[in-house]
């Protein structure tokens, strides 16, 4: 709300009355709040505005012109209502209705005030409960708003539609459909009926006349487009009837919009087909097919074909008469497919979408019947025949990508099988068409290879490689390739997607093929044919990358994943680093997909033939293989580089998730034994003196810890307990190796977080405190995470251990690592939450407590902050600064739970540190002051305002550590919450007060600039969206600031980038470019066969005629020969050589260069006047040499004495008789030149 109101306040000085009046009214209200010491809450603004509005109406001051009071009050109410709570609005409903509802007739001629009224009722109607929604005044107001949805003024109409949409989209609880939705549907249907009854006016009338039926219908369709998903299903039949009649009015835009809306209606979910539009679909389709637009109509045709597609699909989903829908398919398909011949790209694209939707009408039962009948005249075979003919048709030459997308849709929609072992319907019906696409793909002149790859990829996904490769052999081996057959290596990348082929096909087909190609690679390398060897290497990689496609729910895991194939996979994992990612993906997918299918999830492998029962059997088999595969994966995990372990770890996690407890116990035993053995060896190595290098044993220990982290979720409770005790040992948590200690803390944190164990938090915290001396920096983040988890699980009677953790947590907030700092802040907040939740702090049991019989304290956030405040008496500035930062974090988190007394004490205490001479302490304290000004209530800050202002002004001129900018921003925040006079009165003297005056002037100047830019803008535009926060809320408050970007941020606004293109000029879309026949002089053009490979969409670059460019060359007048001037090229070459040759000299002699002394020390060149003069002379000499020389033998003029001191911009002193009256030069230069010209020091002869 504050941000919204801040947009209005600067307009007090606006020259526009409709902007100045609301700002003045707002300033008066806020002045009243200040006098009455009322908090500026949304409820206070709302009540004050209602009172002001009541007074205006009582005075009968109902003028609605610019600058009048009534529009300003409505404007501010519209701003405030979204921020007022719903109970407040409901409680004042009668007052709102009595004041504002009678204003609708008077507001109608005044659009700005009317829009404010609509915004007001938008918030009121959305706040109503179920009982109030039927109140007479509310219903009448909604009816008035509904009438405005057809208002001729665009802004009023848009706002009314927005209100209606928001109201019916948010029904009052517990209703799922708003009671007004039926009213909106009835009103729209009635008005559409009237629009259909009135023909379009043909006469030219005045603009002030009543709008025609077409215009009213367009406005109604705009409303329907917004509210259609929220209308009751029972209203759809009547709406459909009215929409189907609209195209007869002959209005192009109206026709297109009605078709689009019909398509949206047909896509709505059919919750109750009996009460929906199902019975109307046959007649709707009949009307649509009888009003087919011409192919040249690029506006209506796209909407029409999409509507036909959605209507046919909806017709097939309604179980009224499925056979009737099937019978109409060929006729509808033929009518729609003619639009593929259109010259408009959008029409062709929409046609492909509509035909793809029609292709979804083939049900599984229908496909099974057609495959069994084998009738060439069946509807589906007629459709396939039409699509096949389109590939050879000249009329469809420009629509080849769309035809391929239609074939893709047909393949997907014919994926149904009669049984698990039978073929898909696409195999007998579409395989010949798929062969045609593959033949086109192999032709070099075919341009739409990407679209063909999508079609072949869908065929691979539905049919599987075992069917597709039988019809389309790869022909990769040179020895077995038939003459004239092209290799189809483009099929290999398509293998990686999920398909129904069994894994045994890969073993029998691709494993031998990859071995042969590997032999060919070795042969080519031995004979020095490196390019050929690279080709075979890539093909082998593509073959093994396709293994993952066979693993998606493969049905024959038990037969295929036998010891022989498993051994082959293990060898490839160990020896072939390039193929390792493909094998790892396959091993992960084979487990994850089997688990998903066993749970009934077929989303990622919809074409698999594996059933839920088969998947459960396969899962039991994988469980028996888990132990051996885990051993292999552990070895691979230890052998690969650390950056490549993530993928191996994912595979280990997948296999561990299907293993039983016994297999996990065996794997855990092996890893834990490896961990213990290498840990002991590491301890022996680190005990040796001068041993700083990381050993192999330490690496093995860290690797074992990483594997243990992967196995943690699947361990038994006993194994988790033993691992916890092992990691708590000093050898792990106090070891000298960073990796071992860090992973030790991470294992402990994951064990506690996972709930595998339930240790005594008090005991564990005490043991961890004893190990803090051996803590390494790399392990601090994980240690803080562990401490946070243990604090959360601490008993309410064990809170006396929290003070033991405070010093470590506080110092952690100043760690160099950002992750460690964040973890330390989380630990501080966790301790605060634990203390705030209640309990008892046994002071007698605290470490270092002198009084053994100290009384117990009640746990609270105030008590915890008192404990934290002990760090303010620290011996080092670092500790004091960290304590201030930690306390700031607690204040931000628990400001509402803290007592006012604690806030006062903190402010008084921390303001003392603003006078410190240590900048680290002052920097943290300024951060706390900024946080307090931003978040604490005004009542808490006001008693300390004078001390705050005086202390902060002392740092307002200090530039180090950005103190000046930080303090200025604090004052800007302060002036938002306190008046300027109140803050200025706290300034100690006139000199210090100048800072505040300057800030106020800068803010006012920025406001005036913003107000000037906002003049003439739309009145009721909402506030701009707030800037996205860069980090968490605490970081944004503490460090985020627009003013901290620079000293003049409020004055200078960022300029918008200039538009590089002129308005109204559109770049031609690439998709609209037409296609043409490719001219090939070597072969005759056959337009009756395979036309798809003879078209191109490339631009038609005309061949240049001989001698066409000759006129651009310079010729000799006498001989007519061309004159080629190479001087420019020589100059460019010389310039490049000059730059390259002078680079070394520049680095040695220029101002920015440096030299090295005899001992190698760098000495930077000094920026002296002499050096700058020499560089300037060099630049002048270069310019002179570059200019054309008029007379080469002219003697160069000798520079006058003292020329280097001559003014560059000014005209200099007045010359007398050609001699300067004064010349300033060194005595040395004057002495050298006295003999030549006998020139005196003063320049006189």
Coordinates of N, CA, C and O in Angstrom, one line a residue, residues 940-991:
X940 N 8.2 2.8 18.9 CA 9.5 2.4 19.5 C 10.6 3.3 19.1 O 11.5 3.6 19.9
X941 N 10.6 3.8 17.9 CA 11.7 4.6 17.4 C 11.6 6.0 17.8 O 12.7 6.7 18.0
X942 N 10.4 6.6 18.0 CA 10.3 8.0 18.3 C 11.1 8.5 19.5 O 11.7 9.5 19.5
X943 N 11.1 7.8 20.6 CA 11.9 8.2 21.8 C 13.4 8.3 21.5 O 14.1 9.1 22.2
X944 N 13.8 7.5 20.6 CA 15.3 7.5 20.3 C 15.6 8.3 19.1 O 16.8 8.2 18.6
X945 N 14.7 9.0 18.5 CA 14.9 9.7 17.2 C 16.0 10.7 17.3 O 16.9 10.8 16.4
X946 N 16.0 11.5 18.4 CA 17.0 12.6 18.5 C 18.4 12.0 18.5 O 19.4 12.5 17.8
X947 N 18.6 11.0 19.4 CA 19.9 10.3 19.5 C 20.4 9.7 18.2 O 21.5 9.8 17.8
X948 N 19.4 9.1 17.5 CA 19.7 8.5 16.2 C 20.2 9.5 15.2 O 21.2 9.3 14.5
X949 N 19.4 10.6 15.1 CA 19.8 11.6 14.1 C 21.1 12.2 14.4 O 22.0 12.4 13.5
X950 N 21.4 12.6 15.6 CA 22.7 13.2 15.9 C 23.8 12.3 15.7 O 24.9 12.7 15.1
X951 N 23.7 11.0 16.1 CA 24.8 10.1 15.9 C 25.0 9.8 14.5 O 26.2 9.6 14.0
X952 N 24.0 9.6 13.7 CA 24.1 9.2 12.3 C 24.7 10.4 11.5 O 25.5 10.2 10.6
X953 N 24.4 11.6 11.9 CA 24.9 12.8 11.1 C 26.4 12.9 11.3 O 27.1 13.5 10.4
X954 N 27.0 12.3 12.3 CA 28.4 12.4 12.5 C 29.1 11.6 11.5 O 30.3 11.8 11.2
X955 N 28.4 10.6 10.8 CA 29.1 9.7 9.8 C 28.6 10.1 8.4 O 28.9 9.4 7.4
X956 N 27.9 11.2 8.3 CA 27.3 11.6 7.0 C 28.3 12.1 6.0 O 27.9 12.3 4.8
X957 N 29.5 12.4 6.4 CA 30.5 12.9 5.5 C 31.7 12.0 5.3 O 32.7 12.3 4.7
X958 N 31.5 10.8 5.8 CA 32.6 9.8 5.8 C 32.4 8.9 4.5 O 31.4 8.2 4.5
X959 N 33.3 8.9 3.6 CA 33.2 8.1 2.4 C 33.7 6.7 2.5 O 33.3 5.9 1.7
X960 N 34.5 6.4 3.5 CA 35.1 5.1 3.6 C 34.0 4.1 4.0 O 33.1 4.4 4.8
X961 N 34.1 2.9 3.4 CA 33.1 1.8 3.7 C 31.7 2.2 3.2 O 30.7 1.7 3.7
X962 N 31.6 3.2 2.4 CA 30.3 3.7 1.9 C 29.4 4.2 3.0 O 28.2 4.2 2.9
X963 N 30.0 4.7 4.0 CA 29.2 5.2 5.2 C 28.3 6.4 4.8 O 27.1 6.5 5.2
X964 N 28.8 7.3 3.9 CA 28.0 8.4 3.5 C 26.7 8.0 2.8 O 25.6 8.4 3.1
X965 N 26.8 7.0 1.9 CA 25.7 6.5 1.2 C 24.7 5.8 2.1 O 23.5 5.9 2.0
X966 N 25.3 4.9 3.0 CA 24.4 4.2 3.9 C 23.6 5.1 4.8 O 22.4 4.9 5.0
X967 N 24.3 6.1 5.3 CA 23.6 7.0 6.2 C 22.6 7.8 5.5 O 21.4 8.0 6.0
X968 N 22.9 8.2 4.3 CA 21.9 9.0 3.5 C 20.6 8.1 3.2 O 19.5 8.6 3.3
X969 N 20.8 6.8 3.0 CA 19.7 6.0 2.7 C 18.9 5.8 4.0 O 17.6 5.7 4.0
X970 N 19.6 5.7 5.1 CA 18.8 5.5 6.4 C 18.0 6.8 6.6 O 16.8 6.7 7.1
X971 N 18.5 8.0 6.3 CA 17.7 9.2 6.5 C 16.5 9.2 5.5 O 15.4 9.7 5.8
X972 N 16.7 8.7 4.3 CA 15.6 8.6 3.4 C 14.5 7.7 3.9 O 13.3 8.0 3.8
X973 N 14.9 6.5 4.5 CA 13.9 5.7 5.1 C 13.2 6.3 6.3 O 12.0 6.2 6.5
X974 N 14.0 7.1 7.0 CA 13.5 7.7 8.2 C 12.5 8.8 7.8 O 11.4 8.9 8.5
X975 N 12.7 9.5 6.7 CA 11.8 10.5 6.3 C 10.5 10.0 5.7 O 9.5 10.7 5.5
X976 N 10.5 8.7 5.4 CA 9.3 8.0 4.9 C 8.4 7.7 6.1 O 7.1 7.6 6.0
X977 N 9.0 7.6 7.3 CA 8.2 7.2 8.5 C 8.0 8.4 9.4 O 7.1 8.3 10.3
X978 N 8.8 9.4 9.4 CA 8.6 10.6 10.2 C 8.6 11.8 9.3 O 9.2 11.8 8.2
X979 N 8.0 12.8 9.7 CA 7.9 14.1 8.9 C 9.3 14.7 8.9 O 10.1 14.5 9.8
X980 N 9.6 15.5 7.9 CA 10.9 16.2 7.8 C 11.1 17.1 9.0 O 12.2 17.2 9.5
X981 N 10.1 17.8 9.4 CA 10.2 18.8 10.5 C 10.6 18.1 11.7 O 11.4 18.6 12.5
X982 N 10.0 16.9 12.0 CA 10.3 16.2 13.2 C 11.8 15.7 13.2 O 12.5 15.7 14.2
X983 N 12.3 15.2 12.0 CA 13.7 14.8 11.9 C 14.6 15.9 12.0 O 15.6 15.9 12.6
X984 N 14.3 17.0 11.3 CA 15.2 18.2 11.2 C 15.3 18.8 12.6 O 16.4 19.4 12.9
X985 N 14.3 18.8 13.4 CA 14.3 19.4 14.7 C 15.3 18.6 15.6 O 15.8 19.2 16.6
X986 N 15.7 17.4 15.3 CA 16.6 16.6 16.1 C 18.0 16.9 15.8 O 19.0 16.4 16.4
X987 N 18.3 17.6 14.7 CA 19.7 17.9 14.3 C 20.3 18.8 15.3 O 19.7 19.8 15.8
X988 N 21.6 18.6 15.6 CA 22.2 19.3 16.7 C 22.5 20.7 16.3 O 22.4 21.6 17.1
X989 N 23.0 21.0 15.1 CA 23.3 22.4 14.7 C 22.9 22.6 13.3 O 22.5 21.7 12.6
X990 N 23.1 23.8 12.8 CA 22.7 24.2 11.5 C 23.6 23.5 10.4 O 23.1 23.1 9.4
X991 N 24.9 23.3 10.7 CA 25.8 22.6 9.8 C 25.3 21.2 9.5 O 25.3 20.7 8.4

